Amino acid sequence: MGKLTVHALRAVLVALLAGSVFVQAVMVPLLAADLEGLNTEFTYLRIPLIVIALLGVVSVQVVLVCVWRLVTMVRRGTVFSHAAFRYVDIVIGAIVAAALLVFALGFVLAPGDPVAPGIVLLIGGFGLAVLGVALVVLVLRMLLAQAVARDAEAAQMQAELDEVI
């Protein structure tokens, strides 16, 4: 990966991380203040919505930090090692947690009439899409495992060839 690509990706990651901190520090408290004005029959939604929003932002931040670490490993040429699996596994876990949070949002909004049933269905579909992203990352993890195995095999063959020569 070229230096320009690494720097561009890091700039995007910094911008996204700064945006997520802004959402945590400013937008979620504003959401909490807006939710205080709910009808009394929907006040039970306030705490779950705030918790889901905060945990959703945290899951995004975890993914961003792990991608940063993986980009660092790519730059150093050490991504084809077992250390990379830890970060990929954390990314998969964070994406699955985000999908569960989306499903929880749909579950919280489903009873009563806070939103239309079609919106709950769309939220469920979005949760399924997020779960699909986790499965794609899992497939990429399997490809990484194959690459690590091939790299180890190539290193062993090179060592044997060096002995012969």
Backbone as CSV, one residue per row, in Angstrom:
resi,resn,N_x,N_y,N_z,CA_x,CA_y,CA_z,C_x,C_y,C_z
1,MET,0.860,-1.172,0.000,0.000,0.000,0.000,0.903,1.231,0.000
2,GLY,0.615,2.173,-0.884,1.439,3.358,-1.011,1.272,4.318,0.158
3,LYS,2.264,5.189,0.302,2.227,6.165,1.393,1.038,7.106,1.255
4,LEU,0.721,7.500,0.016,-0.403,8.407,-0.201,-1.715,7.752,0.224
5,THR,-1.858,6.486,-0.106,-3.077,5.758,0.282,-3.195,5.652,1.789
6,VAL,-2.084,5.330,2.444,-2.091,5.219,3.908,-2.447,6.553,4.544
7,HIS,-1.852,7.631,4.050,-2.136,8.955,4.616,-3.582,9.376,4.358
8,ALA,-4.084,9.066,3.168,-5.481,9.402,2.860,-6.434,8.614,3.753
9,LEU,-6.166,7.326,3.922,-7.026,6.511,4.779,-6.950,6.977,6.229
10,ARG,-5.780,7.323,6.680,-5.651,7.821,8.053,-6.375,9.152,8.235
11,ALA,-6.343,10.017,7.216,-7.077,11.283,7.304,-8.579,11.018,7.412
12,VAL,-9.066,10.060,6.645,-10.489,9.701,6.725,-10.813,9.121,8.096
13,LEU,-9.947,8.263,8.608,-10.187,7.666,9.929,-10.190,8.727,11.022
14,VAL,-9.268,9.692,10.950,-9.233,10.775,11.941,-10.514,11.598,11.863
15,ALA,-10.951,11.914,10.639,-12.189,12.689,10.487,-13.387,11.927,11.045
16,LEU,-13.460,10.645,10.766,-14.571,9.846,11.286,-14.523,9.724,12.813
17,LEU,-13.324,9.552,13.350,-13.198,9.461,14.805,-13.565,10.780,15.464
18,ALA,-13.123,11.891,14.878,-13.494,13.208,15.413,-15.005,13.417,15.326
19,GLY,-15.605,12.995,14.220,-17.059,13.091,14.080,-17.793,12.246,15.097
20,SER,-17.267,11.061,15.370,-17.932,10.203,16.354,-17.818,10.778,17.766
21,VAL,-16.678,11.406,18.068,-16.536,12.061,19.373,-17.503,13.240,19.474
22,PHE,-17.672,13.985,18.375,-18.649,15.074,18.348,-20.060,14.549,18.595
23,VAL,-20.391,13.423,17.968,-21.718,12.828,18.180,-21.893,12.441,19.641
24,GLN,-20.856,11.839,20.241,-20.938,11.449,21.648,-21.063,12.659,22.567
25,ALA,-20.282,13.673,22.303,-20.214,14.812,23.223,-21.336,15.819,23.028
26,VAL,-21.835,15.963,21.801,-22.805,17.020,21.523,-24.164,16.464,21.104
27,MET,-24.159,15.582,20.124,-25.427,15.146,19.539,-26.245,14.245,20.471
28,VAL,-25.584,13.338,21.168,-26.335,12.448,22.071,-26.949,13.240,23.232
29,PRO,-26.231,14.185,23.854,-26.893,15.011,24.870,-28.058,15.829,24.301
30,LEU,-27.916,16.311,23.065,-29.041,17.023,22.435,-30.221,16.087,22.200
31,LEU,-29.923,14.853,21.803,-30.977,13.849,21.653,-31.665,13.596,22.987
32,ALA,-30.866,13.492,24.044,-31.441,13.278,25.377,-32.337,14.442,25.775
33,ALA,-31.921,15.655,25.468,-32.741,16.828,25.790,-34.031,16.830,24.963
34,ASP,-33.931,16.451,23.697,-35.133,16.386,22.853,-36.097,15.314,23.329
35,LEU,-35.552,14.209,23.845,-36.413,13.111,24.281,-37.134,13.421,25.593
36,GLU,-36.684,14.453,26.300,-37.395,14.845,27.517,-38.774,15.400,27.195
37,GLY,-38.961,15.872,25.979,-40.242,16.437,25.579,-41.208,15.419,25.000
38,LEU,-40.927,14.151,25.161,-41.829,13.115,24.645,-43.146,13.093,25.411
39,ASN,-44.168,12.590,24.745,-45.436,12.347,25.450,-45.188,11.390,26.595
40,THR,-45.995,11.470,27.608,-45.793,10.629,28.794,-45.909,9.145,28.473
41,GLU,-46.671,8.792,27.440,-46.801,7.372,27.111,-45.543,6.815,26.447
42,PHE,-44.643,7.682,25.972,-43.423,7.225,25.310,-42.157,7.533,26.102
43,THR,-42.277,7.907,27.355,-41.089,8.237,28.149,-40.200,7.012,28.397
44,TYR,-40.760,5.826,28.278,-39.964,4.608,28.470,-38.901,4.465,27.367
45,LEU,-39.034,5.202,26.281,-38.078,5.114,25.169,-36.800,5.914,25.411
46,ARG,-36.841,6.865,26.317,-35.738,7.799,26.482,-34.411,7.099,26.792
47,ILE,-34.361,6.344,27.855,-33.112,5.698,28.276,-32.628,4.682,27.237
48,PRO,-33.484,3.776,26.740,-32.983,2.818,25.744,-32.436,3.480,24.479
49,LEU,-33.081,4.542,24.015,-32.605,5.206,22.810,-31.245,5.866,23.030
50,ILE,-31.053,6.466,24.182,-29.773,7.106,24.490,-28.672,6.052,24.622
51,VAL,-28.972,4.959,25.310,-27.978,3.889,25.485,-27.619,3.266,24.137
52,ILE,-28.615,3.005,23.299,-28.353,2.424,21.982,-27.500,3.374,21.144
53,ALA,-27.792,4.667,21.198,-27.013,5.646,20.441,-25.561,5.679,20.921
54,LEU,-25.360,5.721,22.231,-23.996,5.766,22.767,-23.215,4.494,22.431
55,LEU,-23.837,3.350,22.634,-23.145,2.092,22.337,-22.884,1.929,20.846
56,GLY,-23.786,2.442,20.014,-23.565,2.399,18.570,-22.351,3.213,18.167
57,VAL,-22.204,4.387,18.761,-21.037,5.220,18.461,-19.763,4.542,18.963
58,VAL,-19.822,3.917,20.117,-18.651,3.218,20.650,-18.249,2.068,19.722
59,SER,-19.226,1.340,19.192,-18.886,0.239,18.283,-18.212,0.774,17.016
60,VAL,-18.658,1.912,16.514,-18.012,2.527,15.346,-16.589,2.941,15.700
61,GLN,-16.388,3.498,16.884,-15.054,3.924,17.297,-14.107,2.730,17.428
62,VAL,-14.604,1.628,17.930,-13.777,0.419,18.047,-13.322,-0.035,16.662
63,VAL,-14.245,-0.037,15.712,-13.888,-0.435,14.345,-12.834,0.514,13.772
64,LEU,-13.004,1.812,13.989,-12.051,2.786,13.452,-10.650,2.588,14.035
65,VAL,-10.561,2.352,15.329,-9.259,2.151,15.966,-8.607,0.865,15.449
66,CYS,-9.390,-0.189,15.285,-8.825,-1.446,14.786,-8.378,-1.317,13.329
67,VAL,-9.126,-0.592,12.525,-8.710,-0.366,11.138,-7.417,0.446,11.122
68,TRP,-7.296,1.419,12.023,-6.048,2.185,12.124,-4.872,1.252,12.398
69,ARG,-5.057,0.343,13.360,-3.990,-0.596,13.707,-3.654,-1.513,12.527
70,LEU,-4.682,-1.958,11.797,-4.430,-2.815,10.639,-3.703,-2.058,9.531
71,VAL,-4.048,-0.797,9.331,-3.348,0.017,8.336,-1.884,0.189,8.744
72,THR,-1.636,0.354,10.032,-0.260,0.448,10.520,0.499,-0.844,10.231
73,MET,-0.166,-1.973,10.420,0.474,-3.257,10.137,0.740,-3.418,8.641
74,VAL,-0.172,-2.934,7.817,0.035,-2.993,6.371,1.242,-2.146,5.987
75,ARG,1.329,-0.951,6.545,2.449,-0.053,6.239,3.781,-0.677,6.638
76,ARG,3.800,-1.381,7.758,5.034,-2.010,8.242,5.315,-3.348,7.553
77,GLY,4.322,-3.874,6.846,4.488,-5.162,6.189,4.294,-6.341,7.115
78,THR,3.598,-6.137,8.229,3.395,-7.215,9.195,1.940,-7.681,9.271
79,VAL,1.131,-7.299,8.283,-0.289,-7.641,8.363,-0.518,-9.136,8.175
80,PHE,0.401,-9.812,7.469,0.253,-11.248,7.276,0.886,-12.002,8.437
81,SER,0.363,-11.728,9.625,0.822,-12.397,10.836,-0.388,-12.682,11.715
82,HIS,-0.159,-13.486,12.724,-1.275,-13.847,13.610,-1.749,-12.668,14.457
83,ALA,-0.935,-11.640,14.609,-1.346,-10.458,15.383,-2.501,-9.727,14.713
84,ALA,-2.609,-9.820,13.395,-3.688,-9.133,12.678,-5.049,-9.751,12.997
85,PHE,-5.062,-11.032,13.327,-6.341,-11.695,13.604,-7.061,-11.073,14.795
86,ARG,-6.303,-10.635,15.780,-6.909,-10.026,16.963,-7.746,-8.814,16.558
87,TYR,-7.189,-7.957,15.710,-7.910,-6.752,15.297,-9.094,-7.073,14.397
88,VAL,-8.923,-8.033,13.513,-10.031,-8.419,12.639,-11.156,-9.037,13.471
89,ASP,-10.810,-9.853,14.458,-11.834,-10.445,15.327,-12.581,-9.373,16.117
90,ILE,-11.864,-8.359,16.575,-12.508,-7.271,17.307,-13.449,-6.501,16.381
91,VAL,-13.026,-6.286,15.130,-13.889,-5.610,14.159,-15.165,-6.416,13.938
92,ILE,-15.026,-7.714,13.773,-16.205,-8.567,13.573,-17.125,-8.471,14.789
93,GLY,-16.555,-8.540,15.988,-17.363,-8.436,17.204,-18.080,-7.098,17.315
94,ALA,-17.382,-6.026,16.963,-17.998,-4.694,17.042,-19.122,-4.550,16.023
95,ILE,-18.945,-5.121,14.837,-20.003,-5.034,13.825,-21.204,-5.872,14.243
96,VAL,-20.971,-7.040,14.806,-22.081,-7.864,15.306,-22.795,-7.133,16.442
97,ALA,-22.032,-6.487,17.323,-22.654,-5.707,18.405,-23.498,-4.578,17.835
98,ALA,-23.006,-3.924,16.785,-23.778,-2.853,16.153,-25.067,-3.397,15.550
99,ALA,-24.995,-4.574,14.935,-26.205,-5.194,14.378,-27.201,-5.507,15.489
100,LEU,-26.704,-6.021,16.598,-27.596,-6.313,17.734,-28.218,-5.035,18.280
101,LEU,-27.466,-3.951,18.274,-28.012,-2.666,18.722,-29.116,-2.180,17.780
102,VAL,-28.935,-2.396,16.480,-29.972,-2.007,15.521,-31.230,-2.848,15.753
103,PHE,-31.048,-4.148,15.970,-32.204,-5.001,16.269,-32.863,-4.578,17.578
104,ALA,-32.056,-4.188,18.568,-32.606,-3.716,19.838,-33.412,-2.439,19.634
105,LEU,-32.930,-1.564,18.755,-33.674,-0.345,18.452,-35.044,-0.688,17.867
106,GLY,-35.071,-1.626,16.943,-36.347,-2.056,16.374,-37.250,-2.680,17.424
107,PHE,-36.660,-3.457,18.326,-37.434,-4.090,19.395,-38.019,-3.051,20.343
108,VAL,-37.247,-2.017,20.645,-37.716,-0.963,21.550,-38.833,-0.160,20.904
109,LEU,-38.718,0.089,19.600,-39.707,0.915,18.914,-40.945,0.138,18.463
110,ALA,-40.899,-1.184,18.487,-42.000,-1.992,17.955,-43.301,-1.884,18.756
111,PRO,-43.290,-2.013,20.085,-44.578,-1.991,20.788,-45.189,-0.583,20.808
112,GLY,-46.483,-0.531,20.764,-47.163,0.765,20.814,-47.114,1.445,19.465
113,ASP,-47.261,2.748,19.472,-47.287,3.518,18.239,-46.228,4.618,18.165
114,PRO,-45.013,4.408,18.687,-44.036,5.485,18.564,-43.621,5.718,17.107
115,VAL,-43.536,4.649,16.326,-43.226,4.756,14.894,-44.100,3.770,14.130
116,ALA,-44.200,3.989,12.839,-45.003,3.105,11.994,-44.347,1.728,11.890
117,PRO,-45.157,0.687,11.705,-44.595,-0.670,11.587,-43.597,-0.804,10.432
118,GLY,-43.803,-0.052,9.363,-42.866,-0.104,8.241,-41.487,0.379,8.619
119,ILE,-41.426,1.355,9.504,-40.127,1.863,9.973,-39.411,0.780,10.775
120,VAL,-40.143,0.064,11.609,-39.541,-1.024,12.391,-39.015,-2.099,11.446
121,LEU,-39.767,-2.382,10.379,-39.326,-3.357,9.394,-38.048,-2.878,8.689
122,LEU,-37.986,-1.594,8.352,-36.773,-1.046,7.743,-35.580,-1.122,8.695
123,ILE,-35.821,-0.871,9.966,-34.750,-0.977,10.962,-34.251,-2.421,11.034
124,GLY,-35.181,-3.372,10.996,-34.790,-4.785,10.981,-33.972,-5.134,9.743
125,GLY,-34.361,-4.604,8.592,-33.598,-4.830,7.375,-32.213,-4.218,7.443
126,PHE,-32.120,-3.043,8.048,-30.813,-2.411,8.223,-29.942,-3.245,9.164
127,GLY,-30.533,-3.780,10.222,-29.789,-4.651,11.133,-29.270,-5.893,10.415
128,LEU,-30.084,-6.432,9.526,-29.666,-7.585,8.735,-28.507,-7.209,7.802
129,ALA,-28.556,-6.011,7.223,-27.469,-5.544,6.359,-26.176,-5.383,7.148
130,VAL,-26.264,-4.857,8.362,-25.068,-4.697,9.204,-24.502,-6.069,9.557
131,LEU,-25.379,-7.021,9.830,-24.932,-8.392,10.091,-24.254,-8.979,8.854
132,GLY,-24.755,-8.627,7.676,-24.121,-9.062,6.434,-22.713,-8.511,6.290
133,VAL,-22.501,-7.277,6.729,-21.156,-6.695,6.702,-20.221,-7.500,7.604
134,ALA,-20.719,-7.921,8.754,-19.898,-8.744,9.652,-19.522,-10.057,8.974
135,LEU,-20.449,-10.628,8.221,-20.143,-11.874,7.507,-19.108,-11.647,6.403
136,VAL,-19.174,-10.510,5.723,-18.176,-10.189,4.700,-16.798,-10.054,5.343
137,VAL,-16.730,-9.395,6.492,-15.445,-9.257,7.187,-14.955,-10.624,7.656
138,LEU,-15.871,-11.506,8.040,-15.483,-12.868,8.422,-14.868,-13.603,7.230
139,VAL,-15.444,-13.445,6.046,-14.866,-14.051,4.848,-13.482,-13.467,4.577
140,LEU,-13.336,-12.154,4.751,-12.020,-11.532,4.567,-11.014,-12.043,5.591
141,ARG,-11.495,-12.357,6.796,-10.612,-12.945,7.814,-10.121,-14.308,7.356
142,MET,-11.019,-15.082,6.745,-10.612,-16.401,6.233,-9.565,-16.253,5.124
143,LEU,-9.730,-15.232,4.286,-8.721,-14.973,3.252,-7.391,-14.571,3.879
144,LEU,-7.442,-13.779,4.952,-6.229,-13.412,5.666,-5.554,-14.653,6.250
145,ALA,-6.354,-15.569,6.778,-5.795,-16.805,7.335,-5.083,-17.609,6.249
146,GLN,-5.678,-17.670,5.059,-5.027,-18.375,3.958,-3.734,-17.674,3.550
147,ALA,-3.756,-16.351,3.526,-2.554,-15.598,3.152,-1.446,-15.794,4.186
148,VAL,-1.810,-15.813,5.459,-0.807,-16.032,6.511,-0.217,-17.427,6.377
149,ALA,-1.059,-18.414,6.095,-0.571,-19.781,5.931,0.369,-19.879,4.724
150,ARG,-0.011,-19.228,3.617,0.836,-19.242,2.417,2.163,-18.516,2.678
151,ASP,2.091,-17.427,3.440,3.305,-16.686,3.761,4.244,-17.534,4.608
152,ALA,3.699,-18.245,5.585,4.512,-19.118,6.430,5.093,-20.261,5.605
153,GLU,4.291,-20.806,4.708,4.760,-21.888,3.842,5.875,-21.389,2.921
154,ALA,5.701,-20.194,2.366,6.738,-19.630,1.497,8.020,-19.371,2.276
155,ALA,7.912,-18.898,3.502,9.097,-18.656,4.330,9.819,-19.968,4.629
156,GLN,9.045,-21.029,4.884,9.656,-22.331,5.159,10.359,-22.866,3.910
157,MET,9.723,-22.717,2.760,10.344,-23.177,1.513,11.612,-22.385,1.198
158,GLN,11.565,-21.076,1.484,12.750,-20.247,1.261,13.883,-20.680,2.168
159,ALA,13.552,-21.020,3.421,14.577,-21.469,4.366,15.191,-22.799,3.894
160,GLU,14.354,-23.708,3.388,14.857,-24.980,2.879,15.735,-24.767,1.650
161,LEU,15.295,-23.834,0.793,16.069,-23.542,-0.405,17.415,-22.918,-0.040
162,ASP,17.411,-22.059,0.971,18.674,-21.454,1.415,19.638,-22.505,1.944
163,GLU,19.098,-23.551,2.625,19.950,-24.631,3.130,20.562,-25.422,1.990
164,VAL,19.771,-25.643,0.949,20.249,-26.421,-0.189,21.354,-25.671,-0.930
165,ILE,21.143,-24.373,-1.056,22.118,-23.563,-1.803,23.333,-23.371,-0.925
